[in-house]
Coordinates of C-alpha atoms in Angstrom, one line a residue:
X164 CA 5.0 16.7 -11.5
X165 CA 6.6 19.9 -10.4
X166 CA 7.2 23.1 -12.6
X167 CA 10.8 21.9 -12.6
X168 CA 10.0 18.3 -13.9
X169 CA 10.5 16.9 -10.3
X170 CA 8.3 14.1 -9.1
X171 CA 5.8 15.6 -6.4
X172 CA 5.4 13.1 -3.1
X173 CA 2.5 13.3 -0.9
X174 CA 3.3 15.1 2.5
X175 CA 5.3 12.8 5.2
X176 CA 3.1 10.7 7.2
X177 CA 2.7 11.6 10.9
X178 CA 5.5 10.2 13.3
X179 CA 3.8 7.3 15.3
X180 CA 5.1 7.0 18.9
X181 CA 5.2 3.4 20.2
X182 CA 3.3 2.4 23.2
X183 CA 5.1 2.6 26.3
X184 CA 4.1 -0.6 27.5
X185 CA 5.9 -2.8 24.6
X186 CA 9.2 -4.4 25.0
X187 CA 11.9 -2.8 23.2
X188 CA 12.0 -6.3 20.7
X189 CA 8.1 -5.6 20.2
X190 CA 8.9 -1.9 19.4
X191 CA 11.6 -2.9 17.1
X192 CA 9.3 -5.6 15.4
X193 CA 6.7 -2.8 14.9
X194 CA 9.5 -0.2 13.6
X195 CA 10.5 -3.0 10.8
X196 CA 7.1 -3.4 9.9
X197 CA 6.2 0.1 9.6
X198 CA 9.3 0.6 7.5
X199 CA 8.1 -1.4 4.4
X200 CA 4.9 0.6 4.8
X201 CA 6.8 4.0 4.6
X202 CA 8.5 2.6 1.7
X203 CA 5.2 1.9 -0.4
X204 CA 3.7 5.0 0.8
X205 CA 6.2 6.8 -1.7
X206 CA 7.2 4.1 -4.4
X207 CA 3.5 3.4 -5.3
X208 CA 3.2 6.8 -6.3
X209 CA 4.9 5.8 -9.4
X210 CA 1.3 4.7 -10.5
X211 CA -0.5 7.7 -9.2
X212 CA -1.9 10.5 -10.7
X213 CA 1.3 12.4 -10.7
X214 CA 3.6 9.5 -11.4
X215 CA 5.3 8.3 -14.7
X216 CA 2.8 8.5 -17.5
X217 CA 3.6 5.3 -18.8
X218 CA 3.6 3.3 -15.7
X219 CA 0.4 1.3 -16.3
X220 CA 1.2 1.0 -19.9
X221 CA 4.3 -1.1 -18.9
X222 CA 2.5 -2.8 -16.1
X223 CA -0.3 -3.9 -18.1
X224 CA 1.8 -4.8 -21.2
X225 CA 3.8 -7.1 -18.7
X226 CA 0.9 -8.7 -17.2
X227 CA -0.1 -9.1 -21.0
X228 CA 3.0 -10.7 -21.9
X229 CA 3.1 -13.1 -18.8
X230 CA -0.6 -14.4 -20.1
X231 CA 0.7 -15.2 -23.5
X232 CA 3.9 -16.6 -22.4
X233 CA 1.7 -19.1 -20.3
X234 CA -0.7 -20.0 -23.4
X235 CA 2.2 -20.9 -25.3
X236 CA 3.8 -22.8 -22.5
X237 CA 0.4 -24.9 -22.6
X238 CA 0.7 -25.1 -26.1
X239 CA 4.1 -26.8 -25.8
X240 CA 2.8 -28.8 -23.2
X241 CA 0.3 -30.3 -25.4
X242 CA 2.9 -30.8 -28.3
X243 CA 4.8 -32.7 -25.8
X244 CA 2.1 -35.2 -25.4
X245 CA 1.6 -35.6 -28.9
X246 CA 5.0 -35.8 -30.2
X247 CA 5.6 -38.9 -27.5
X248 CA 2.3 -40.6 -28.4
X249 CA 3.4 -40.2 -32.2
X250 CA 6.8 -42.0 -31.3
X251 CA 5.1 -44.3 -29.0
X252 CA 2.7 -45.3 -32.2
X253 CA 5.8 -45.3 -34.7
X254 CA 3.3 -42.6 -36.6
X255 CA 6.4 -41.1 -38.9
X256 CA 3.9 -38.5 -40.5
X257 CA 2.8 -37.3 -37.1
X258 CA 5.9 -36.8 -36.0
X259 CA 7.4 -34.7 -38.8
X260 CA 4.2 -32.6 -38.9
X261 CA 4.7 -31.9 -34.9
X262 CA 8.5 -31.4 -35.7
X263 CA 7.4 -28.6 -38.2
X264 CA 4.9 -27.1 -35.7
X265 CA 7.4 -26.8 -33.1
X266 CA 9.5 -24.2 -34.7
X267 CA 6.8 -21.6 -34.7
X268 CA 6.0 -22.3 -31.0
X269 CA 9.3 -22.0 -30.3
X270 CA 9.7 -18.8 -32.1
X271 CA 6.6 -17.3 -30.4
X272 CA 8.3 -18.7 -26.9
X273 CA 11.5 -16.8 -27.8
X274 CA 10.1 -13.6 -28.9
X275 CA 7.6 -13.4 -26.0
X276 CA 10.2 -14.1 -23.4
X277 CA 12.3 -11.2 -25.2
X278 CA 9.3 -8.8 -25.3
X279 CA 8.7 -9.7 -21.5
X280 CA 12.5 -9.0 -20.5
X281 CA 12.0 -5.4 -22.5
X282 CA 8.8 -4.5 -20.4
X283 CA 10.2 -5.9 -17.2
X284 CA 13.5 -4.2 -17.1
X285 CA 11.8 -0.9 -18.6
X286 CA 9.3 -0.6 -15.8
X287 CA 12.2 -1.4 -13.5
X288 CA 14.2 1.5 -14.9
X289 CA 11.5 4.0 -15.2
X290 CA 10.3 3.1 -11.4
X291 CA 13.9 3.6 -10.4
X292 CA 14.4 6.7 -12.2
X293 CA 11.2 8.3 -11.0
X294 CA 11.6 7.2 -7.2
X295 CA 15.3 7.9 -7.4
X296 CA 14.3 11.5 -8.6
X297 CA 11.8 12.1 -5.9
X298 CA 14.2 10.9 -3.0
X299 CA 17.3 13.1 -4.5
X300 CA 15.0 16.0 -4.6
X301 CA 13.6 15.8 -0.8
X302 CA 17.2 14.9 0.1
X303 CA 18.9 18.1 -1.5
X304 CA 16.1 20.4 -0.7
X305 CA 16.7 23.1 2.2
X306 CA 20.2 21.6 2.9
X307 CA 18.7 18.3 4.2
X308 CA 22.0 16.5 2.7
X309 CA 23.7 18.5 5.4
X310 CA 21.0 18.8 8.2
X311 CA 21.3 14.5 8.1
X312 CA 24.7 14.7 9.7
X313 CA 23.2 16.6 12.7
X314 CA 20.2 14.7 13.7
X315 CA 19.9 11.1 15.1
X316 CA 18.1 8.3 13.3
X317 CA 19.1 5.4 11.1
X318 CA 20.1 7.4 7.8
X319 CA 24.0 6.3 7.9
X320 CA 25.5 6.2 4.2
X321 CA 22.7 7.9 2.4
X322 CA 24.4 7.9 -1.0
X323 CA 24.8 4.1 -1.0
X324 CA 21.0 3.7 -0.2
X325 CA 20.0 6.2 -2.9
X326 CA 22.5 4.5 -5.1
X327 CA 22.2 0.5 -4.3
X328 CA 19.3 -0.1 -1.7
X329 CA 16.6 1.9 -4.0
X330 CA 18.0 0.0 -7.5
X331 CA 17.3 -3.3 -5.5
X332 CA 14.2 -1.9 -4.0
X333 CA 12.5 -0.9 -7.2
X334 CA 14.0 -3.9 -9.3
X335 CA 13.2 -6.9 -7.0
X336 CA 9.3 -6.0 -6.7
X337 CA 8.9 -5.9 -10.7
X338 CA 10.5 -9.3 -10.7
X339 CA 8.3 -10.4 -7.9
X340 CA 5.2 -9.4 -9.8
X341 CA 6.3 -11.1 -12.8
X342 CA 7.1 -14.2 -11.0
X343 CA 4.1 -14.4 -8.6
X344 CA 1.6 -13.7 -11.7
X345 CA 3.5 -16.3 -14.1
X346 CA 3.5 -18.7 -11.2
X347 CA -0.2 -18.3 -10.3
X348 CA -1.2 -18.9 -14.0
X349 CA 1.2 -21.6 -14.8
X350 CA -0.1 -23.3 -11.4
X351 CA -3.8 -22.9 -12.1
X352 CA -3.6 -24.1 -15.9
X353 CA -1.5 -27.1 -15.2
X354 CA -3.2 -28.0 -12.4
X355 CA -6.2 -28.4 -14.5
X356 CA -3.9 -30.4 -16.9
X357 CA -2.6 -33.1 -14.0
X358 CA -5.9 -33.5 -12.6
X359 CA -7.2 -34.2 -16.5
X360 CA -4.6 -36.6 -17.3
X361 CA -3.7 -38.2 -14.0
X362 CA -7.5 -38.9 -12.7
X363 CA -7.8 -40.9 -9.7
X364 CA -5.1 -43.4 -8.4
X365 CA -6.4 -46.5 -6.4
X366 CA -4.1 -47.8 -3.8
X367 CA -4.5 -51.2 -2.0
X368 CA -3.8 -51.1 1.6
X369 CA -4.3 -54.1 3.9
X370 CA -7.1 -55.4 2.0
X371 CA -8.9 -51.9 1.4
X372 CA -9.2 -50.0 -1.5
X373 CA -8.1 -46.2 -1.2
X374 CA -9.1 -44.1 -4.0
X375 CA -7.2 -40.6 -4.4
X376 CA -8.9 -38.2 -7.0
X377 CA -6.4 -35.9 -8.6
X378 CA -3.3 -37.9 -7.1
X379 CA -1.0 -35.9 -8.9
X380 CA -2.4 -32.6 -8.1
X381 CA -2.3 -33.9 -4.3
X382 CA 1.2 -35.0 -4.7
X383 CA 2.3 -31.5 -6.2
X384 CA 0.7 -29.7 -3.5
X385 CA 2.2 -32.0 -0.7
X386 CA 5.9 -31.8 -2.4
X387 CA 5.7 -27.9 -2.7
X388 CA 4.3 -27.5 1.0
X389 CA 7.2 -29.8 2.3
X390 CA 9.8 -27.7 0.2
X391 CA 8.2 -24.3 0.9
X392 CA 8.0 -25.1 4.3
X393 CA 11.5 -26.1 4.5
X394 CA 12.9 -23.0 3.3
X395 CA 10.8 -20.9 5.5
X396 CA 12.0 -22.9 8.5
X397 CA 15.9 -22.9 7.6
X398 CA 15.9 -19.3 6.1
X399 CA 13.9 -17.7 8.9
X400 CA 16.9 -15.3 9.7
X401 CA 17.7 -14.6 6.3
X402 CA 16.1 -11.1 6.3
X403 CA 18.1 -10.3 9.4
X404 CA 21.4 -11.5 8.0
X405 CA 20.9 -9.6 4.8
X406 CA 20.1 -6.4 6.4
X407 CA 23.4 -6.7 8.2
X408 CA 25.4 -7.5 5.7
X409 CA 24.2 -4.4 3.4
X410 CA 25.2 -2.1 6.5
X411 CA 28.7 -3.6 7.3
X412 CA 28.9 -3.4 3.1
X413 CA 28.0 0.6 3.5
X414 CA 30.2 1.1 6.4
X415 CA 33.3 -0.6 4.5
X416 CA 32.4 1.8 1.5
X417 CA 32.4 4.7 3.9
X418 CA 35.4 4.0 5.3
X419 CA 37.6 3.7 2.2
X420 CA 35.6 7.0 0.6
X421 CA 36.8 8.7 3.8
X422 CA 40.3 7.8 3.0
X423 CA 40.2 8.9 -0.2
X424 CA 38.6 12.5 0.6
X425 CA 41.1 13.1 3.4
X426 CA 44.0 11.7 1.5
X427 CA 46.3 14.7 1.8
X428 CA 46.2 14.7 5.3
X429 CA 46.5 11.3 6.1
X430 CA 49.6 11.4 3.7
X431 CA 51.2 14.3 5.8
X432 CA 50.5 12.8 9.1
X433 CA 51.9 9.3 7.9
X434 CA 48.5 7.7 9.1
X435 CA 48.7 4.9 6.7
X436 CA 49.1 2.1 9.1
X437 CA 46.2 3.4 11.3
X438 CA 43.9 3.6 8.4
X439 CA 44.9 0.2 7.2
X440 CA 44.0 -1.2 10.6
X441 CA 40.7 0.7 10.6
X442 CA 39.8 -0.5 6.7
X443 CA 41.1 -4.0 7.8
X444 CA 38.4 -3.9 11.1
X445 CA 35.8 -2.8 8.9
X446 CA 36.7 -5.3 5.9
X447 CA 36.7 -8.2 8.9
X448 CA 33.2 -7.2 9.8
X449 CA 32.0 -7.6 6.0
X450 CA 33.6 -10.9 5.8
X451 CA 32.0 -12.1 9.2
X452 CA 28.3 -11.2 7.9
X453 CA 29.0 -12.7 4.6
X454 CA 30.1 -15.8 6.1
X455 CA 26.7 -16.0 8.0
X456 CA 24.9 -15.3 4.8
X457 CA 26.7 -17.7 3.1
X458 CA 25.5 -20.2 5.6
X459 CA 22.0 -19.0 5.0
X460 CA 22.7 -19.8 1.4
X461 CA 23.9 -23.1 1.8
X462 CA 21.0 -24.0 3.7
X463 CA 18.3 -22.7 1.1
X464 CA 20.4 -24.1 -1.4
X465 CA 20.3 -27.6 -0.2
X466 CA 16.5 -27.6 -0.2
X467 CA 16.5 -25.9 -3.6
X468 CA 18.9 -28.2 -5.2
X469 CA 17.4 -31.1 -3.9
X470 CA 13.8 -30.1 -5.0
X471 CA 15.0 -29.5 -8.4
X472 CA 16.9 -32.8 -8.8
X473 CA 13.8 -34.8 -7.2
X474 CA 10.9 -32.8 -8.8
X475 CA 11.1 -34.6 -12.6
X476 CA 11.2 -38.0 -11.2
X477 CA 8.2 -37.9 -8.9
X478 CA 5.6 -37.7 -11.3
X479 CA 7.4 -40.5 -13.7
X480 CA 7.3 -42.5 -10.5
X481 CA 3.4 -41.7 -9.7
X482 CA 2.4 -42.5 -13.5
X483 CA 4.5 -45.5 -13.8
X484 CA 1.8 -47.9 -12.7
X485 CA -0.9 -46.5 -14.7
X486 CA 1.2 -46.6 -17.7
X487 CA 2.1 -50.3 -17.0
X488 CA -1.4 -51.4 -16.7
X489 CA -2.1 -49.3 -19.8
X490 CA -4.3 -46.7 -18.4
X491 CA -1.9 -44.2 -19.5
X492 CA -0.2 -43.7 -22.7
X493 CA 3.5 -42.5 -23.2
X494 CA 2.7 -39.0 -24.3
X495 CA 0.1 -38.6 -21.6
X496 CA 3.3 -39.9 -18.9
X497 CA 5.5 -37.0 -20.3
X498 CA 2.6 -34.5 -20.4
X499 CA 2.0 -35.1 -16.9
X500 CA 5.5 -35.0 -16.0
X501 CA 6.0 -31.7 -17.8
X502 CA 2.8 -30.4 -16.0
X503 CA 4.1 -31.4 -12.7
X504 CA 7.5 -30.0 -13.0
X505 CA 5.9 -26.7 -14.0
X506 CA 3.4 -26.7 -11.4
X507 CA 6.1 -27.6 -8.2
X508 CA 8.2 -24.9 -10.4
X509 CA 5.3 -22.4 -9.7
X510 CA 4.6 -23.7 -6.3
X511 CA 8.3 -23.6 -5.5
X512 CA 8.5 -20.1 -6.1
X513 CA 9.0 -19.2 -2.8
X514 CA 11.6 -21.4 -2.4
X515 CA 13.8 -20.2 -5.3
X516 CA 13.2 -16.3 -4.6
X517 CA 13.3 -16.5 -0.9
X518 CA 17.0 -15.2 -0.7
X519 CA 16.4 -12.4 -3.1
X520 CA 12.9 -11.6 -1.0
X521 CA 15.0 -11.1 1.9
X522 CA 17.6 -8.9 0.3
X523 CA 14.8 -6.7 -0.9
X524 CA 13.3 -6.6 2.6
X525 CA 16.5 -5.3 3.8
X526 CA 17.1 -2.5 1.1
X527 CA 13.7 -1.6 1.2
X528 CA 13.6 -0.9 4.9
X529 CA 16.7 1.0 4.3
X530 CA 15.6 3.3 1.9
X531 CA 12.6 3.8 4.1
X532 CA 14.8 4.6 7.3
X533 CA 16.6 7.4 5.0
X534 CA 12.7 8.5 3.9
X535 CA 11.8 8.8 7.4
X536 CA 14.6 10.8 8.6
X537 CA 13.8 13.2 5.6
X538 CA 10.2 13.1 6.9
X539 CA 11.5 14.3 10.4
X540 CA 13.4 17.1 8.8
X541 CA 10.1 18.3 6.9
X542 CA 8.1 18.1 9.9
X543 CA 11.0 20.3 11.4
X544 CA 10.6 22.6 8.8
X545 CA 6.8 22.8 8.9
X546 CA 7.1 23.8 12.7
X547 CA 5.6 20.3 13.7
X548 CA 7.2 19.2 17.2
X549 CA 10.2 20.9 17.8
X550 CA 10.3 24.7 17.4
X551 CA 11.4 26.0 14.0
X552 CA 13.1 29.3 13.2
X553 CA 10.9 31.5 11.1
X554 CA 12.5 33.2 8.0
X555 CA 10.9 36.3 6.8
X556 CA 11.7 40.0 5.5
X557 CA 12.9 42.7 7.6
X558 CA 10.9 46.0 8.3
X559 CA 12.8 49.1 6.8
X560 CA 16.3 49.3 5.5
X561 CA 17.8 46.6 7.8
X562 CA 19.8 43.9 5.5
X563 CA 19.1 41.2 8.3
X564 CA 17.8 40.8 11.9
X565 CA 17.6 38.5 14.4
X566 CA 14.5 38.6 16.6
X567 CA 14.7 36.5 19.5
X568 CA 16.5 33.9 18.1
X569 CA 16.9 30.5 19.7
X570 CA 19.0 28.0 18.0
X571 CA 18.3 24.2 19.4
X572 CA 19.4 20.8 18.4
X573 CA 16.9 18.5 17.1
X574 CA 16.1 17.0 20.4
X575 CA 15.3 20.5 21.8
X576 CA 18.5 21.3 23.6
X577 CA 19.5 25.0 23.4
X578 CA 22.7 25.9 21.7
X579 CA 22.2 29.7 21.3
X580 CA 19.5 31.4 23.1
X581 CA 17.5 34.7 22.8
X582 CA 19.8 36.4 20.6
X583 CA 18.8 40.3 19.1
X584 CA 20.8 41.4 16.5
X585 CA 19.8 44.2 13.5
X586 CA 22.3 44.5 11.0
X587 CA 22.5 47.5 8.5
X588 CA 23.2 47.3 4.9
X589 CA 27.0 47.8 4.1
X590 CA 27.5 46.6 7.9
X591 CA 30.5 44.4 8.5
X592 CA 29.8 42.2 11.7
X593 CA 32.5 39.9 13.7
X594 CA 30.9 37.0 15.8
X595 CA 33.4 36.3 18.2
X596 CA 33.4 34.0 21.3
X597 CA 35.2 31.1 22.6
X598 CA 35.4 27.5 20.9
X599 CA 31.9 25.9 21.5
X600 CA 29.8 28.8 22.1
X601 CA 27.7 28.5 19.1
X602 CA 29.3 30.9 16.5
X603 CA 29.0 28.4 13.7
X604 CA 25.7 27.3 14.9
X605 CA 24.5 30.6 14.7
X606 CA 25.8 31.6 11.3
X607 CA 24.3 28.0 9.9
X608 CA 21.2 29.3 11.2
X609 CA 21.5 32.6 9.7
X610 CA 22.2 30.7 6.1
X611 CA 19.0 28.6 6.6
X612 CA 20.8 25.2 7.1
X613 CA 19.8 24.9 10.9
X614 CA 16.1 25.0 11.0
X615 CA 15.5 24.0 14.9
X616 CA 14.9 26.5 17.2
X617 CA 12.7 29.7 17.7
X618 CA 12.4 33.3 16.7
X619 CA 13.0 34.4 13.6
X620 CA 15.7 35.5 10.8
X621 CA 14.9 38.1 8.5
X622 CA 16.4 39.4 5.5
X623 CA 15.9 42.5 3.1
X624 CA 13.7 41.8 0.5
X625 CA 15.8 40.4 -2.8
X626 CA 19.0 40.3 -0.9
X627 CA 21.1 37.5 -1.9
X628 CA 23.3 35.6 0.5
X629 CA 26.5 33.8 0.1
X630 CA 28.3 31.5 2.5
X631 CA 32.2 30.9 2.5
X632 CA 32.8 27.9 5.0
X633 CA 36.1 26.9 6.3
X634 CA 36.6 24.4 3.8
X635 CA 35.2 25.3 0.3
X636 CA 33.7 22.7 -1.6
X637 CA 35.7 22.2 -5.0
X638 CA 33.3 20.2 -7.5
X639 CA 34.6 17.5 -10.1
X640 CA 35.2 19.1 -13.5
X641 CA 37.2 21.9 -14.7
X642 CA 38.5 24.8 -12.9
X643 CA 36.5 27.2 -14.5
X644 CA 33.3 25.1 -13.3
X645 CA 34.8 25.2 -9.7
X646 CA 35.6 28.9 -9.8
X647 CA 31.9 30.0 -11.0
X648 CA 30.2 27.3 -8.8
X649 CA 27.3 27.3 -7.9
X650 CA 26.7 29.1 -11.2
X651 CA 27.2 27.2 -14.3
X652 CA 30.8 27.5 -15.9
X653 CA 29.5 29.4 -18.9
X654 CA 27.7 32.2 -17.0
X655 CA 31.1 34.3 -17.2
X656 CA 33.7 34.5 -20.0
X657 CA 37.0 33.1 -19.6
X658 CA 38.3 36.7 -19.1
X659 CA 35.9 37.3 -16.3
X660 CA 37.3 33.8 -14.8
X661 CA 41.0 34.7 -15.0
X662 CA 40.3 38.1 -13.8
X663 CA 38.8 36.9 -10.6
X664 CA 41.7 34.4 -10.1
X665 CA 44.4 37.4 -11.0
X666 CA 42.4 39.5 -7.9
X667 CA 42.7 36.8 -5.3
X668 CA 46.3 35.6 -6.4
X669 CA 45.9 32.6 -8.0
X670 CA 47.5 33.9 -11.6
X671 CA 49.3 30.4 -11.7
X672 CA 45.8 28.6 -12.3
X673 CA 44.7 31.5 -15.0
X674 CA 45.9 29.0 -18.0
X675 CA 44.4 25.9 -16.6
X676 CA 40.5 27.0 -16.5
X677 CA 39.6 24.7 -18.9
X678 CA 41.6 21.8 -17.4
X679 CA 39.4 18.9 -16.0
X680 CA 41.4 17.6 -13.0
X681 CA 40.9 16.6 -9.3
X682 CA 40.9 19.9 -8.3
X683 CA 39.7 19.1 -4.7
X684 CA 43.0 16.8 -4.4
X685 CA 45.4 19.5 -5.9
X686 CA 44.5 22.4 -4.5
X687 CA 46.0 23.6 -1.0
X688 CA 43.7 24.5 1.9
X689 CA 44.9 28.2 1.2
X690 CA 44.0 27.8 -2.4
X691 CA 40.6 26.7 -2.1
X692 CA 39.8 29.7 0.3
X693 CA 41.3 32.1 -2.3
X694 CA 38.8 30.3 -5.2
X695 CA 36.1 30.6 -2.5
X696 CA 36.8 34.4 -2.4
X697 CA 37.1 34.5 -6.4
X698 CA 33.5 33.1 -6.5
X699 CA 32.3 35.9 -4.3
X700 CA 34.0 38.8 -6.9
X701 CA 31.8 36.8 -9.6
X702 CA 28.3 36.4 -8.2
X703 CA 28.5 39.7 -6.0
X704 CA 26.2 38.9 -3.4
X705 CA 24.0 41.4 -1.0
X706 CA 25.1 39.5 2.3
X707 CA 28.4 37.5 2.6
X708 CA 28.8 35.1 5.2
X709 CA 32.4 34.1 6.4
X710 CA 32.7 31.0 8.4
X711 CA 36.6 30.8 9.4
X712 CA 36.8 31.5 5.7
X713 CA 40.5 32.5 6.0
X714 CA 41.8 30.1 8.6
X715 CA 44.2 28.6 6.0
X716 CA 45.6 32.0 5.0
X717 CA 48.6 33.6 6.7
X718 CA 48.0 37.2 8.0
X719 CA 49.3 38.9 4.8
X720 CA 46.6 36.6 2.8
X721 CA 44.0 37.3 5.0
X722 CA 44.3 41.1 5.0
X723 CA 44.7 41.1 1.1
X724 CA 41.1 38.6 0.9
X725 CA 39.4 40.8 3.5
X726 CA 40.6 44.2 1.7
X727 CA 39.6 43.0 -1.4
X728 CA 36.2 42.4 -0.4
X729 CA 35.8 45.5 1.4
X730 CA 36.8 47.6 -1.7
X731 CA 35.6 45.0 -4.4
X732 CA 32.1 44.8 -2.9
X733 CA 31.8 47.9 -0.6
X734 CA 27.9 48.0 -0.2
X735 CA 28.0 44.2 0.9
X736 CA 26.9 43.5 4.2
X737 CA 29.3 40.9 5.8
X738 CA 29.2 38.4 8.6
X739 CA 32.3 36.9 9.8
X740 CA 33.0 34.3 12.3
X741 CA 36.7 34.1 13.6
X742 CA 38.9 33.7 16.3
X743 CA 41.6 35.9 15.0
X744 CA 41.6 39.3 16.6
X745 CA 43.3 40.9 13.7
X746 CA 40.1 40.5 11.8
X747 CA 38.6 43.4 13.7
X748 CA 40.1 45.9 11.5
X749 CA 37.9 44.9 8.6
X750 CA 34.9 45.2 10.4
X751 CA 32.6 48.0 11.8
X752 CA 31.0 45.9 14.7
X753 CA 31.7 42.9 16.8
X754 CA 29.4 40.8 19.0
X755 CA 30.6 38.3 21.4
X756 CA 28.8 34.9 22.2
X757 CA 29.3 33.3 25.6
X758 CA 28.7 29.9 26.3
X759 CA 26.3 29.5 29.3
X760 CA 24.0 26.7 30.8
X761 CA 20.5 26.7 28.5
X762 CA 22.6 28.0 25.5
X763 CA 25.1 30.8 24.5
X764 CA 24.1 34.2 25.2
X765 CA 25.0 37.6 23.3
X766 CA 27.3 39.4 26.0
X767 CA 29.0 42.2 24.1
X768 CA 27.9 44.1 21.2
X769 CA 30.9 46.7 20.2
X770 CA 30.8 49.3 17.5
X771 CA 34.3 49.0 16.0
X772 CA 35.9 52.1 14.1
X773 CA 36.6 50.9 10.6
X774 CA 40.2 50.3 10.0
X775 CA 42.2 48.9 6.9
X776 CA 45.2 47.5 8.9
X777 CA 46.7 46.5 12.0
X778 CA 49.1 49.3 12.5
X779 CA 46.4 51.8 12.3
X780 CA 44.5 49.9 14.6
X781 CA 47.3 50.4 17.2
X782 CA 47.5 54.1 16.2
X783 CA 43.8 54.8 16.8
X784 CA 44.1 53.2 20.1
X785 CA 47.2 55.3 21.3
X786 CA 45.2 58.2 19.7
X787 CA 42.2 57.7 22.0
X788 CA 44.1 57.1 24.9
X789 CA 46.2 60.5 24.4
X790 CA 43.0 62.4 23.5
X791 CA 42.1 63.1 27.4
X792 CA 45.3 64.3 28.5
X793 CA 45.5 66.5 25.4
X794 CA 42.1 68.0 26.6
X795 CA 43.1 68.5 30.3
X796 CA 46.3 70.2 29.0
X797 CA 44.4 72.7 27.0
X798 CA 42.2 73.4 29.8
X799 CA 44.7 74.1 32.1
X800 CA 46.4 76.5 29.5

């Protein structure tokens, strides 16, 4: 475990490039096979030196309970023989004695069953918690949850994979472990019973006697082979169909989530009908895959249901000749029938669990696909493969320097190329350029959200950076928590929170700071941006990055917010990305990016005269234009 109590995983495995001589089908087959390997690389860490301390306690305890349960099952099987022999002989004392013996056996079986459920589900719960913590830690580290939206790969709907696929991926293997272990022990134990009781069967065919040793065992094996072979043949596409169904379900949930998250925009535009058509199309996709999955279930149920109905009858028919000849007692026949059913159930474990095994296979591959995408991001952060932007400390007094900075896509395509900028403490820098010139990408690289590229981004030691995006995030909970975010709600007093809201023009919200409401849906775009500026006043960062942070405000509101930041945080270094030329009045410097082939270039670096408002901007411009003429007049005089 790490110092903060989070699970520590081994480094991501090296990327494996497929053999170019393989066909696309073979490559896809190898990819799916590797996905299961990738899942176990992380999942088995639960039992490792840095895994859960109770992992082996639960595992060994579960195995011991399974062994004990099979022992009680064998005792009940022996009791079954004795009770029927007593009934056949009309031995009342034996029947009454065995009746009294049955209750302790039943209580023991029930108690072991309950204990086994506790151990099994406890192990599932702790394994899921451990692996979820590990995956979520990797997902949230270094902005990877955001970077996944920027890179290619099979990692759509990561929240569904973490919540649902990971649950199935950790629950099913424990059930399989318990099931396979119980099936193996039951089969081994009761095959001996069948062999001992049934003995050999002699069949007369065409004047020839054919003796079949352990005929009940042979019959059980043949019967299970036919049933299991049938289910494998019929359900061979179960995994593929299950994977497609899970992906369709995830897409449907994502569509519904998008409608909820963008409800205001949809309502204002009157887009309900269009959204309904999109939802219907996605849901129809779900239903089509459910229909295919239902067909798979119907075929497997045909074999499973038929097998469960026929299995108890087969041993009775096989033992009937020996019973009628007096070679077997009624108790032996019933014991053999019970043992045959148990052996058949053990051998038919695959028949009963193949659908769930297929579902686990699909879920494990989906969570492994997310892990592989996170592996790629980690390799990019470590500089493997595609170049990585280095991050370090500045020399001298500079607050921030960009040295030969290039920003690339995850495939190596350049977005911004060879940028050199030195920003001094307290400087207010405006990044301008046409849409698509790479301004926001450059800002993301400065903030550390974009790791791909070259060169370096260097900060002054101990400098704290705070970024205001165009669409501020408003967490769930109280308005006080939303204002303090990403700090804790109680890091500031209620008066400090209210004072920050007052300064940004949100006085009407001061009385609601303890109110738990859907503020993300309640606040307007402008109110959210004002709330983001209130966070600035509370956190007092050294470097402020504004990415279109005033786009939802009118000119007056924008001027007020920028004036507030420059006066309340006069020593803060500000980097702004914006299209409005009016913002030049609040910056001391302006750089312009121009989109070019091979990546955007820094084409202009202008020193601006600090100004407080637009009228002053015009006045300064006129004053500079008139200065030469005034000088000429003085010279002529």
